[in-house]
PDB file of C-alpha atoms in Angstrom:
ATOM      1  CA  MET A   1     160.089  63.308 126.311  1.00  0.00           C
ATOM      2  CA  LYS A   2     163.032  65.953 127.199  1.00  0.00           C
ATOM      3  CA  GLN A   3     164.302  66.314 130.528  1.00  0.00           C
ATOM      4  CA  ILE A   4     164.986  70.204 131.148  1.00  0.00           C
ATOM      5  CA  THR A   5     165.723  70.008 134.815  1.00  0.00           C
ATOM      6  CA  SER A   6     166.390  67.300 137.044  1.00  0.00           C
ATOM      7  CA  ASP A   7     162.886  67.454 138.332  1.00  0.00           C
ATOM      8  CA  LEU A   8     160.756  68.793 135.331  1.00  0.00           C
ATOM      9  CA  TYR A   9     160.430  67.315 132.400  1.00  0.00           C
ATOM     10  CA  LEU A  10     158.815  68.159 128.639  1.00  0.00           C
ATOM     11  CA  ILE A  11     156.609  65.507 126.514  1.00  0.00           C
ATOM     12  CA  LYS A  12     155.172  66.721 123.096  1.00  0.00           C
ATOM     13  CA  MET A  13     152.324  65.706 121.812  1.00  0.00           C
ATOM     14  CA  ALA A  14     150.708  65.297 118.118  1.00  0.00           C
ATOM     15  CA  GLN A  15     147.617  66.358 117.790  1.00  0.00           C
ATOM     16  CA  THR A  16     145.032  64.447 115.240  1.00  0.00           C
ATOM     17  CA  ASN A  17     144.941  67.447 112.914  1.00  0.00           C
ATOM     18  CA  PRO A  18     148.290  66.695 111.459  1.00  0.00           C
ATOM     19  CA  CYS A  19     148.392  70.985 110.843  1.00  0.00           C
ATOM     20  CA  ALA A  20     148.016  71.332 114.476  1.00  0.00           C
ATOM     21  CA  PRO A  21     150.856  72.469 116.731  1.00  0.00           C
ATOM     22  CA  GLN A  22     152.455  69.949 118.855  1.00  0.00           C
ATOM     23  CA  VAL A  23     151.258  69.826 122.900  1.00  0.00           C
ATOM     24  CA  ASN A  24     153.501  70.650 125.612  1.00  0.00           C
ATOM     25  CA  VAL A  25     152.819  68.470 128.983  1.00  0.00           C
ATOM     26  CA  TYR A  26     155.127  68.879 131.606  1.00  0.00           C
ATOM     27  CA  PHE A  27     156.156  66.791 134.602  1.00  0.00           C
ATOM     28  CA  LEU A  28     157.031  67.232 137.642  1.00  0.00           C
ATOM     29  CA  LYS A  29     158.746  64.178 138.755  1.00  0.00           C
ATOM     30  CA  ASN A  30     159.531  65.346 142.984  1.00  0.00           C
ATOM     31  CA  GLU A  31     155.731  65.995 143.047  1.00  0.00           C
ATOM     32  CA  LYS A  32     154.433  63.419 140.668  1.00  0.00           C
ATOM     33  CA  LEU A  33     152.274  66.260 139.324  1.00  0.00           C
ATOM     34  CA  LEU A  34     151.525  66.268 135.429  1.00  0.00           C
ATOM     35  CA  ILE A  35     150.762  69.988 134.294  1.00  0.00           C
ATOM     36  CA  ASP A  36     147.767  69.281 131.461  1.00  0.00           C
ATOM     37  CA  ALA A  37     146.964  66.292 130.008  1.00  0.00           C
ATOM     38  CA  GLY A  38     147.000  66.912 126.429  1.00  0.00           C
ATOM     39  CA  PRO A  39     145.084  66.461 123.384  1.00  0.00           C
ATOM     40  CA  ASN A  40     142.430  63.418 122.520  1.00  0.00           C
ATOM     41  CA  ASN A  41     144.822  61.115 120.848  1.00  0.00           C
ATOM     42  CA  TYR A  42     145.119  57.540 122.197  1.00  0.00           C
ATOM     43  CA  PRO A  43     148.940  56.955 121.139  1.00  0.00           C
ATOM     44  CA  CYS A  44     149.638  59.878 123.009  1.00  0.00           C
ATOM     45  CA  TYR A  45     148.028  58.373 126.088  1.00  0.00           C
ATOM     46  CA  LEU A  46     150.385  55.405 125.376  1.00  0.00           C
ATOM     47  CA  LYS A  47     153.464  57.272 124.877  1.00  0.00           C
ATOM     48  CA  LEU A  48     153.070  59.034 128.538  1.00  0.00           C
ATOM     49  CA  LYS A  49     152.613  55.773 129.961  1.00  0.00           C
ATOM     50  CA  GLN A  50     155.389  54.428 128.499  1.00  0.00           C
ATOM     51  CA  ASN A  51     157.757  57.658 129.184  1.00  0.00           C
ATOM     52  CA  LEU A  52     156.691  57.868 132.665  1.00  0.00           C
ATOM     53  CA  GLU A  53     157.619  54.138 133.274  1.00  0.00           C
ATOM     54  CA  ASN A  54     161.120  55.071 132.105  1.00  0.00           C
ATOM     55  CA  ILE A  55     161.404  57.278 134.378  1.00  0.00           C
ATOM     56  CA  GLY A  56     160.747  54.741 137.600  1.00  0.00           C
ATOM     57  CA  ILE A  57     156.235  56.508 137.832  1.00  0.00           C
ATOM     58  CA  ASP A  58     153.586  54.609 137.593  1.00  0.00           C
ATOM     59  CA  LEU A  59     150.741  56.571 136.034  1.00  0.00           C
ATOM     60  CA  LYS A  60     148.429  55.775 139.067  1.00  0.00           C
ATOM     61  CA  GLN A  61     151.041  57.509 141.217  1.00  0.00           C
ATOM     62  CA  ILE A  62     150.650  60.629 139.709  1.00  0.00           C
ATOM     63  CA  SER A  63     148.097  63.557 139.717  1.00  0.00           C
ATOM     64  CA  VAL A  64     147.321  66.296 137.167  1.00  0.00           C
ATOM     65  CA  VAL A  65     146.296  70.214 137.043  1.00  0.00           C
ATOM     66  CA  VAL A  66     144.812  71.516 134.138  1.00  0.00           C
ATOM     67  CA  THR A  67     145.373  75.278 132.909  1.00  0.00           C
ATOM     68  CA  HIS A  68     142.505  75.469 131.168  1.00  0.00           C
ATOM     69  CA  HIS A  69     139.379  73.721 129.659  1.00  0.00           C
ATOM     70  CA  HIS A  70     140.480  73.752 125.605  1.00  0.00           C
ATOM     71  CA  PRO A  71     140.232  69.516 123.831  1.00  0.00           C
ATOM     72  CA  ASP A  72     143.961  69.876 123.404  1.00  0.00           C
ATOM     73  CA  HIS A  73     145.177  70.456 127.217  1.00  0.00           C
ATOM     74  CA  VAL A  74     142.319  68.055 128.548  1.00  0.00           C
ATOM     75  CA  GLY A  75     141.639  65.592 125.954  1.00  0.00           C
ATOM     76  CA  LEU A  76     144.000  62.644 127.108  1.00  0.00           C
ATOM     77  CA  LEU A  77     141.828  62.777 130.397  1.00  0.00           C
ATOM     78  CA  LYS A  78     139.886  60.716 128.741  1.00  0.00           C
ATOM     79  CA  TYR A  79     141.940  57.974 128.972  1.00  0.00           C
ATOM     80  CA  PHE A  80     143.398  58.073 132.333  1.00  0.00           C
ATOM     81  CA  PRO A  81     142.455  55.819 135.173  1.00  0.00           C
ATOM     82  CA  LYS A  82     140.252  56.501 137.508  1.00  0.00           C
ATOM     83  CA  GLU A  83     142.409  56.477 140.320  1.00  0.00           C
ATOM     84  CA  ILE A  84     144.434  59.462 139.149  1.00  0.00           C
ATOM     85  CA  THR A  85     142.808  62.850 141.042  1.00  0.00           C
ATOM     86  CA  VAL A  86     142.695  65.773 138.574  1.00  0.00           C
ATOM     87  CA  TYR A  87     142.976  69.796 140.100  1.00  0.00           C
ATOM     88  CA  ALA A  88     141.247  72.282 138.216  1.00  0.00           C
ATOM     89  CA  SER A  89     138.961  75.028 138.088  1.00  0.00           C
ATOM     90  CA  PRO A  90     135.586  73.622 138.866  1.00  0.00           C
ATOM     91  CA  GLU A  91     133.670  75.459 135.649  1.00  0.00           C
ATOM     92  CA  ILE A  92     135.041  72.699 133.501  1.00  0.00           C
ATOM     93  CA  ARG A  93     132.790  70.128 134.239  1.00  0.00           C
ATOM     94  CA  TYR A  94     130.258  72.802 132.151  1.00  0.00           C
ATOM     95  CA  TYR A  95     132.057  71.747 128.821  1.00  0.00           C
ATOM     96  CA  GLY A  96     130.770  68.503 129.567  1.00  0.00           C
ATOM     97  CA  THR A  97     127.320  69.204 129.748  1.00  0.00           C
ATOM     98  CA  SER A  98     124.127  69.256 127.171  1.00  0.00           C
ATOM     99  CA  ALA A  99     123.767  72.743 129.457  1.00  0.00           C
ATOM    100  CA  TYR A 100     127.132  73.716 127.136  1.00  0.00           C
ATOM    101  CA  LEU A 101     125.501  72.525 124.022  1.00  0.00           C
ATOM    102  CA  ASN A 102     122.218  74.331 124.355  1.00  0.00           C
ATOM    103  CA  ALA A 103     124.288  77.734 125.363  1.00  0.00           C
ATOM    104  CA  ILE A 104     126.150  77.213 121.967  1.00  0.00           C
ATOM    105  CA  ASP A 105     122.477  77.041 119.854  1.00  0.00           C
ATOM    106  CA  GLU A 106     121.528  80.108 121.769  1.00  0.00           C
ATOM    107  CA  GLN A 107     124.277  82.668 121.688  1.00  0.00           C
ATOM    108  CA  ILE A 108     125.173  81.549 117.830  1.00  0.00           C
ATOM    109  CA  ARG A 109     121.744  83.277 117.229  1.00  0.00           C
ATOM    110  CA  GLN A 110     123.383  86.688 118.535  1.00  0.00           C
ATOM    111  CA  LEU A 111     125.650  86.551 115.342  1.00  0.00           C
ATOM    112  CA  GLN A 112     122.333  85.954 113.239  1.00  0.00           C
ATOM    113  CA  ILE A 113     121.594  88.972 114.348  1.00  0.00           C
ATOM    114  CA  LEU A 114     124.550  90.921 114.005  1.00  0.00           C
ATOM    115  CA  GLY A 115     124.601  89.998 109.906  1.00  0.00           C
ATOM    116  CA  ILE A 116     127.556  87.946 110.046  1.00  0.00           C
ATOM    117  CA  PRO A 117     127.224  85.013 106.997  1.00  0.00           C
ATOM    118  CA  ALA A 118     126.109  81.772 107.346  1.00  0.00           C
ATOM    119  CA  HIS A 119     129.350  79.746 106.863  1.00  0.00           C
ATOM    120  CA  ALA A 120     131.097  82.267 109.289  1.00  0.00           C
ATOM    121  CA  ILE A 121     128.620  81.269 111.866  1.00  0.00           C
ATOM    122  CA  ASP A 122     128.967  77.534 110.811  1.00  0.00           C
ATOM    123  CA  GLN A 123     132.688  77.677 111.349  1.00  0.00           C
ATOM    124  CA  VAL A 124     132.148  79.289 115.010  1.00  0.00           C
ATOM    125  CA  LYS A 125     129.572  76.822 115.717  1.00  0.00           C
ATOM    126  CA  SER A 126     131.760  73.603 114.803  1.00  0.00           C
ATOM    127  CA  GLN A 127     134.837  75.323 116.830  1.00  0.00           C
ATOM    128  CA  LEU A 128     132.594  75.490 120.044  1.00  0.00           C
ATOM    129  CA  GLN A 129     131.092  72.228 119.418  1.00  0.00           C
ATOM    130  CA  GLN A 130     134.425  70.570 119.139  1.00  0.00           C
ATOM    131  CA  ARG A 131     135.142  71.861 122.874  1.00  0.00           C
ATOM    132  CA  PHE A 132     132.181  69.598 124.295  1.00  0.00           C
ATOM    133  CA  LEU A 133     133.816  66.597 125.760  1.00  0.00           C
ATOM    134  CA  PRO A 134     131.264  64.271 127.533  1.00  0.00           C
ATOM    135  CA  PHE A 135     133.805  62.322 129.521  1.00  0.00           C
ATOM    136  CA  LEU A 136     134.560  65.472 131.607  1.00  0.00           C
ATOM    137  CA  GLU A 137     131.637  64.679 133.836  1.00  0.00           C
ATOM    138  CA  THR A 138     132.985  61.419 134.707  1.00  0.00           C
ATOM    139  CA  ILE A 139     136.557  62.604 135.705  1.00  0.00           C
ATOM    140  CA  ASN A 140     137.538  63.247 139.774  1.00  0.00           C
ATOM    141  CA  PHE A 141     138.138  66.713 139.717  1.00  0.00           C
ATOM    142  CA  GLU A 142     138.961  68.419 142.843  1.00  0.00           C
ATOM    143  CA  ASP A 143     139.559  72.098 143.496  1.00  0.00           C
ATOM    144  CA  LEU A 144     142.548  73.415 142.904  1.00  0.00           C
ATOM    145  CA  ASN A 145     142.676  74.963 146.232  1.00  0.00           C
ATOM    146  CA  ARG A 146     142.956  71.076 147.645  1.00  0.00           C
ATOM    147  CA  LEU A 147     146.168  70.536 145.798  1.00  0.00           C
ATOM    148  CA  PRO A 148     148.791  68.879 148.179  1.00  0.00           C
ATOM    149  CA  VAL A 149     151.686  70.615 146.557  1.00  0.00           C
ATOM    150  CA  SER A 150     153.057  73.200 148.891  1.00  0.00           C
ATOM    151  CA  SER A 151     155.947  73.878 146.000  1.00  0.00           C
ATOM    152  CA  ILE A 152     153.465  74.818 143.638  1.00  0.00           C
ATOM    153  CA  ARG A 153     151.789  78.291 143.681  1.00  0.00           C
ATOM    154  CA  ILE A 154     148.357  78.823 141.730  1.00  0.00           C
ATOM    155  CA  HIS A 155     147.876  81.969 139.856  1.00  0.00           C
ATOM    156  CA  ARG A 156     144.349  82.142 138.501  1.00  0.00           C
ATOM    157  CA  LEU A 157     143.998  84.510 135.509  1.00  0.00           C
ATOM    158  CA  CYS A 158     141.544  84.504 132.584  1.00  0.00           C
ATOM    159  CA  GLY A 159     141.825  85.579 129.057  1.00  0.00           C
ATOM    160  CA  HIS A 160     142.508  82.802 126.687  1.00  0.00           C
ATOM    161  CA  SER A 161     139.709  81.037 128.165  1.00  0.00           C
ATOM    162  CA  PRO A 162     137.396  82.036 130.869  1.00  0.00           C
ATOM    163  CA  ALA A 163     139.523  80.271 133.462  1.00  0.00           C
ATOM    164  CA  ASP A 164     143.033  80.501 132.795  1.00  0.00           C
ATOM    165  CA  ILE A 165     145.340  78.868 136.051  1.00  0.00           C
ATOM    166  CA  VAL A 166     149.287  79.432 135.874  1.00  0.00           C
ATOM    167  CA  PHE A 167     151.170  77.617 138.136  1.00  0.00           C
ATOM    168  CA  GLN A 168     154.300  78.415 139.557  1.00  0.00           C
ATOM    169  CA  LYS A 169     157.426  76.545 141.032  1.00  0.00           C
ATOM    170  CA  ASP A 170     159.860  78.779 141.958  1.00  0.00           C
ATOM    171  CA  ASN A 171     160.497  81.313 139.403  1.00  0.00           C
ATOM    172  CA  CYS A 172     159.121  79.016 137.008  1.00  0.00           C
ATOM    173  CA  PHE A 173     155.862  79.447 135.390  1.00  0.00           C
ATOM    174  CA  PHE A 174     153.437  77.033 133.557  1.00  0.00           C
ATOM    175  CA  GLY A 175     150.843  79.379 131.771  1.00  0.00           C
ATOM    176  CA  GLY A 176     149.255  77.288 129.241  1.00  0.00           C
ATOM    177  CA  ASP A 177     148.024  79.448 125.569  1.00  0.00           C
ATOM    178  CA  LEU A 178     148.379  82.798 127.695  1.00  0.00           C
ATOM    179  CA  ILE A 179     151.323  83.915 125.881  1.00  0.00           C
ATOM    180  CA  LEU A 180     152.516  81.713 122.977  1.00  0.00           C
ATOM    181  CA  LYS A 181     155.333  82.647 120.540  1.00  0.00           C
ATOM    182  CA  GLY A 182     153.991  83.604 116.740  1.00  0.00           C
ATOM    183  CA  ILE A 183     150.621  83.397 117.537  1.00  0.00           C
ATOM    184  CA  TYR A 184     148.098  86.809 117.293  1.00  0.00           C
ATOM    185  CA  PHE A 185     144.608  84.926 117.626  1.00  0.00           C
ATOM    186  CA  ASN A 186     144.619  84.308 121.161  1.00  0.00           C
ATOM    187  CA  ILE A 187     141.636  85.778 122.672  1.00  0.00           C
ATOM    188  CA  LEU A 188     139.033  83.193 121.384  1.00  0.00           C
ATOM    189  CA  LEU A 189     135.260  83.439 121.515  1.00  0.00           C
ATOM    190  CA  ASP A 190     133.678  81.093 124.499  1.00  0.00           C
ATOM    191  CA  ILE A 191     131.040  80.104 126.188  1.00  0.00           C
ATOM    192  CA  ASN A 192     130.939  81.377 130.098  1.00  0.00           C
ATOM    193  CA  PRO A 193     129.654  78.514 132.103  1.00  0.00           C
ATOM    194  CA  VAL A 194     128.638  81.059 134.718  1.00  0.00           C
ATOM    195  CA  ASN A 195     126.138  83.321 132.337  1.00  0.00           C
ATOM    196  CA  GLN A 196     126.164  80.922 129.376  1.00  0.00           C
ATOM    197  CA  LYS A 197     126.798  83.616 127.192  1.00  0.00           C
ATOM    198  CA  LEU A 198     129.189  84.286 124.645  1.00  0.00           C
ATOM    199  CA  CYS A 199     132.611  85.875 125.607  1.00  0.00           C
ATOM    200  CA  LEU A 200     135.479  87.782 124.662  1.00  0.00           C
ATOM    201  CA  LEU A 201     137.935  88.453 127.580  1.00  0.00           C
ATOM    202  CA  ASN A 202     139.676  91.653 125.609  1.00  0.00           C
ATOM    203  CA  GLN A 203     140.289  93.673 128.751  1.00  0.00           C
ATOM    204  CA  GLU A 204     140.780  90.604 131.073  1.00  0.00           C
ATOM    205  CA  TYR A 205     143.483  89.344 128.709  1.00  0.00           C
ATOM    206  CA  LYS A 206     145.460  92.541 128.622  1.00  0.00           C
ATOM    207  CA  GLN A 207     145.247  92.510 132.913  1.00  0.00           C
ATOM    208  CA  SER A 208     146.522  88.872 132.928  1.00  0.00           C
ATOM    209  CA  ILE A 209     149.245  89.708 130.699  1.00  0.00           C
ATOM    210  CA  LYS A 210     150.140  92.586 132.658  1.00  0.00           C
ATOM    211  CA  LYS A 211     150.361  91.156 136.005  1.00  0.00           C
ATOM    212  CA  ILE A 212     152.682  88.121 134.017  1.00  0.00           C
ATOM    213  CA  LEU A 213     155.189  90.927 132.912  1.00  0.00           C
ATOM    214  CA  THR A 214     155.198  93.303 135.820  1.00  0.00           C
ATOM    215  CA  THR A 215     154.354  91.232 139.133  1.00  0.00           C
ATOM    216  CA  PHE A 216     155.479  87.617 138.303  1.00  0.00           C
ATOM    217  CA  LYS A 217     159.206  87.469 138.789  1.00  0.00           C
ATOM    218  CA  VAL A 218     159.765  85.266 135.748  1.00  0.00           C
ATOM    219  CA  GLN A 219     162.613  83.410 135.343  1.00  0.00           C
ATOM    220  CA  THR A 220     161.339  80.920 132.803  1.00  0.00           C
ATOM    221  CA  TRP A 221     157.877  81.001 131.162  1.00  0.00           C
ATOM    222  CA  TYR A 222     156.820  77.411 129.724  1.00  0.00           C
ATOM    223  CA  PRO A 223     154.251  77.400 127.399  1.00  0.00           C
ATOM    224  CA  GLY A 224     151.350  74.958 125.873  1.00  0.00           C
ATOM    225  CA  HIS A 225     152.859  74.906 122.721  1.00  0.00           C
ATOM    226  CA  GLY A 226     155.887  76.075 121.572  1.00  0.00           C
ATOM    227  CA  ASP A 227     159.332  76.299 123.484  1.00  0.00           C
ATOM    228  CA  PRO A 228     159.739  77.761 127.132  1.00  0.00           C
ATOM    229  CA  MET A 229     160.783  81.561 127.014  1.00  0.00           C
ATOM    230  CA  ASN A 230     162.987  83.803 129.482  1.00  0.00           C
ATOM    231  CA  PHE A 231     161.186  87.410 131.016  1.00  0.00           C
ATOM    232  CA  SER A 232     162.880  89.305 128.186  1.00  0.00           C
ATOM    233  CA  SER A 233     161.290  86.748 125.373  1.00  0.00           C
ATOM    234  CA  LEU A 234     157.971  87.371 126.917  1.00  0.00           C
ATOM    235  CA  ILE A 235     158.407  91.413 126.702  1.00  0.00           C
ATOM    236  CA  LYS A 236     159.685  91.291 122.873  1.00  0.00           C
ATOM    237  CA  ILE A 237     156.714  88.952 121.928  1.00  0.00           C
ATOM    238  CA  ASN A 238     154.197  91.100 124.364  1.00  0.00           C
ATOM    239  CA  LYS A 239     155.451  94.544 122.210  1.00  0.00           C
ATOM    240  CA  LYS A 240     154.923  92.869 119.081  1.00  0.00           C
ATOM    241  CA  TYR A 241     151.529  91.672 119.621  1.00  0.00           C
ATOM    242  CA  GLN A 242     150.550  94.961 120.716  1.00  0.00           C
ATOM    243  CA  LYS A 243     151.999  96.280 117.688  1.00  0.00           C
ATOM    244  CA  LEU A 244     150.286  94.255 115.182  1.00  0.00           C
ATOM    245  CA  SER A 245     147.121  94.007 117.158  1.00  0.00           C
ATOM    246  CA  GLN A 246     146.760  98.441 116.877  1.00  0.00           C
ATOM    247  CA  LEU A 247     147.604  97.419 113.293  1.00  0.00           C
ATOM    248  CA  ILE A 248     144.954  94.864 112.673  1.00  0.00           C
ATOM    249  CA  HIS A 249     142.102  96.454 114.616  1.00  0.00           C
ATOM    250  CA  GLN A 250     142.469  99.653 113.166  1.00  0.00           C
ATOM    251  CA  ARG A 251     141.741  97.770 109.618  1.00  0.00           C
ATOM    252  CA  ILE A 252     138.697  96.351 111.493  1.00  0.00           C
ATOM    253  CA  VAL A 253     137.077 100.156 112.574  1.00  0.00           C
ATOM    254  CA  GLN A 254     137.865 101.172 108.764  1.00  0.00           C
ATOM    255  CA  SER A 255     136.832  97.733 106.630  1.00  0.00           C
ATOM    256  CA  PHE A 256     134.976  95.593 108.492  1.00  0.00           C
ATOM    257  CA  SER A 257     131.483  95.269 106.448  1.00  0.00           C
ATOM    258  CA  SER A 258     128.840  92.090 107.283  1.00  0.00           C
ATOM    259  CA  SER A 259     127.533  93.020 103.583  1.00  0.00           C
ATOM    260  CA  ASP A 260     130.605  92.121 102.146  1.00  0.00           C
ATOM    261  CA  TYR A 261     132.081  89.953 104.457  1.00  0.00           C
ATOM    262  CA  ASP A 262     134.655  88.146 102.532  1.00  0.00           C
ATOM    263  CA  LEU A 263     136.490  90.613 100.891  1.00  0.00           C
ATOM    264  CA  ALA A 264     136.331  92.721 104.193  1.00  0.00           C
ATOM    265  CA  MET A 265     138.270  89.917 105.725  1.00  0.00           C
ATOM    266  CA  ARG A 266     140.803  89.563 103.077  1.00  0.00           C
ATOM    267  CA  GLU A 267     141.503  92.820 103.285  1.00  0.00           C
ATOM    268  CA  ILE A 268     141.648  93.027 106.921  1.00  0.00           C
ATOM    269  CA  TYR A 269     143.778  89.615 107.220  1.00  0.00           C
ATOM    270  CA  SER A 270     146.131  90.107 104.539  1.00  0.00           C
ATOM    271  CA  TYR A 271     148.933  89.419 106.581  1.00  0.00           C
ATOM    272  CA  PHE A 272     147.834  86.049 107.592  1.00  0.00           C
ATOM    273  CA  PRO A 273     147.125  82.838 105.739  1.00  0.00           C
ATOM    274  CA  HIS A 274     143.402  82.336 105.319  1.00  0.00           C
ATOM    275  CA  LEU A 275     141.974  80.582 108.661  1.00  0.00           C
ATOM    276  CA  ASN A 276     138.913  79.489 109.918  1.00  0.00           C
ATOM    277  CA  ASP A 277     136.484  82.577 110.322  1.00  0.00           C
ATOM    278  CA  TYR A 278     136.280  81.485 113.790  1.00  0.00           C
ATOM    279  CA  PHE A 279     139.365  83.187 114.424  1.00  0.00           C
ATOM    280  CA  TYR A 280     138.628  85.977 112.489  1.00  0.00           C
ATOM    281  CA  LEU A 281     135.379  86.903 114.158  1.00  0.00           C
ATOM    282  CA  SER A 282     136.769  86.411 117.642  1.00  0.00           C
ATOM    283  CA  ASP A 283     139.465  89.080 116.788  1.00  0.00           C
ATOM    284  CA  ILE A 284     136.692  91.356 115.012  1.00  0.00           C
ATOM    285  CA  LEU A 285     134.019  90.727 117.307  1.00  0.00           C
ATOM    286  CA  THR A 286     136.264  92.148 120.644  1.00  0.00           C
ATOM    287  CA  VAL A 287     136.377  95.687 118.128  1.00  0.00           C
ATOM    288  CA  LEU A 288     133.019  95.511 117.043  1.00  0.00           C
ATOM    289  CA  LYS A 289     131.234  94.292 120.568  1.00  0.00           C
TER     290      LYS A 289
END
């Protein structure tokens, strides 16, 4: 655990997949508030518990807030004592229900209609199924509006997921995965808990980034992965992303073909190492949907 300020601590947690990036979990000591829980990895739970004890905090005394529903940010909730209150968007429970699994099956059929090859569809289905966390139905969730911490402001955005929450303390912002350094694939296929359909929130993502960069007075941005960033770094990252996105999307328009899918993927994404087709299709469908 790294102490950043007199009040703020950063705990980096390893995921069970050694190739996946470490997850940032933040703890505000004065507020006894944990920002995101981290991945479903029991050794990380033991690490968190011990780190808090080292600064005089009993895990049962804290509250938790969640930036979004992805497993690397909520998975550790599986091991938390029932006494802990977790503040999150109310839709988060949906990702622990059979309705979510049923929606995946229904929406995958839409990709089949588009002529996407079976091996790519299987990767999309697998990625969405990994977000099914049945223990979410048992968590003591409270609405974010009831968070009893006056020093924290809540900003409801979306784009990386159907419900992205940014938490603000003074001029410091805890933004989950909305802005990550070195990450291109950040608008991801998901299931919308409201209409239970596949969603890609390209325009919403652009609006969220614009709001962060133009209306938030960011001094430091604390992301869900990687190192904290100042405002100047956020501007540079966004410009680089926009430039690469424009180039890749031109390639998609020119080269994408579902009849020769694998060749098209190699041509469009020649800049990248081979990735799960879920990421490619998330990007492609923002252009072709």
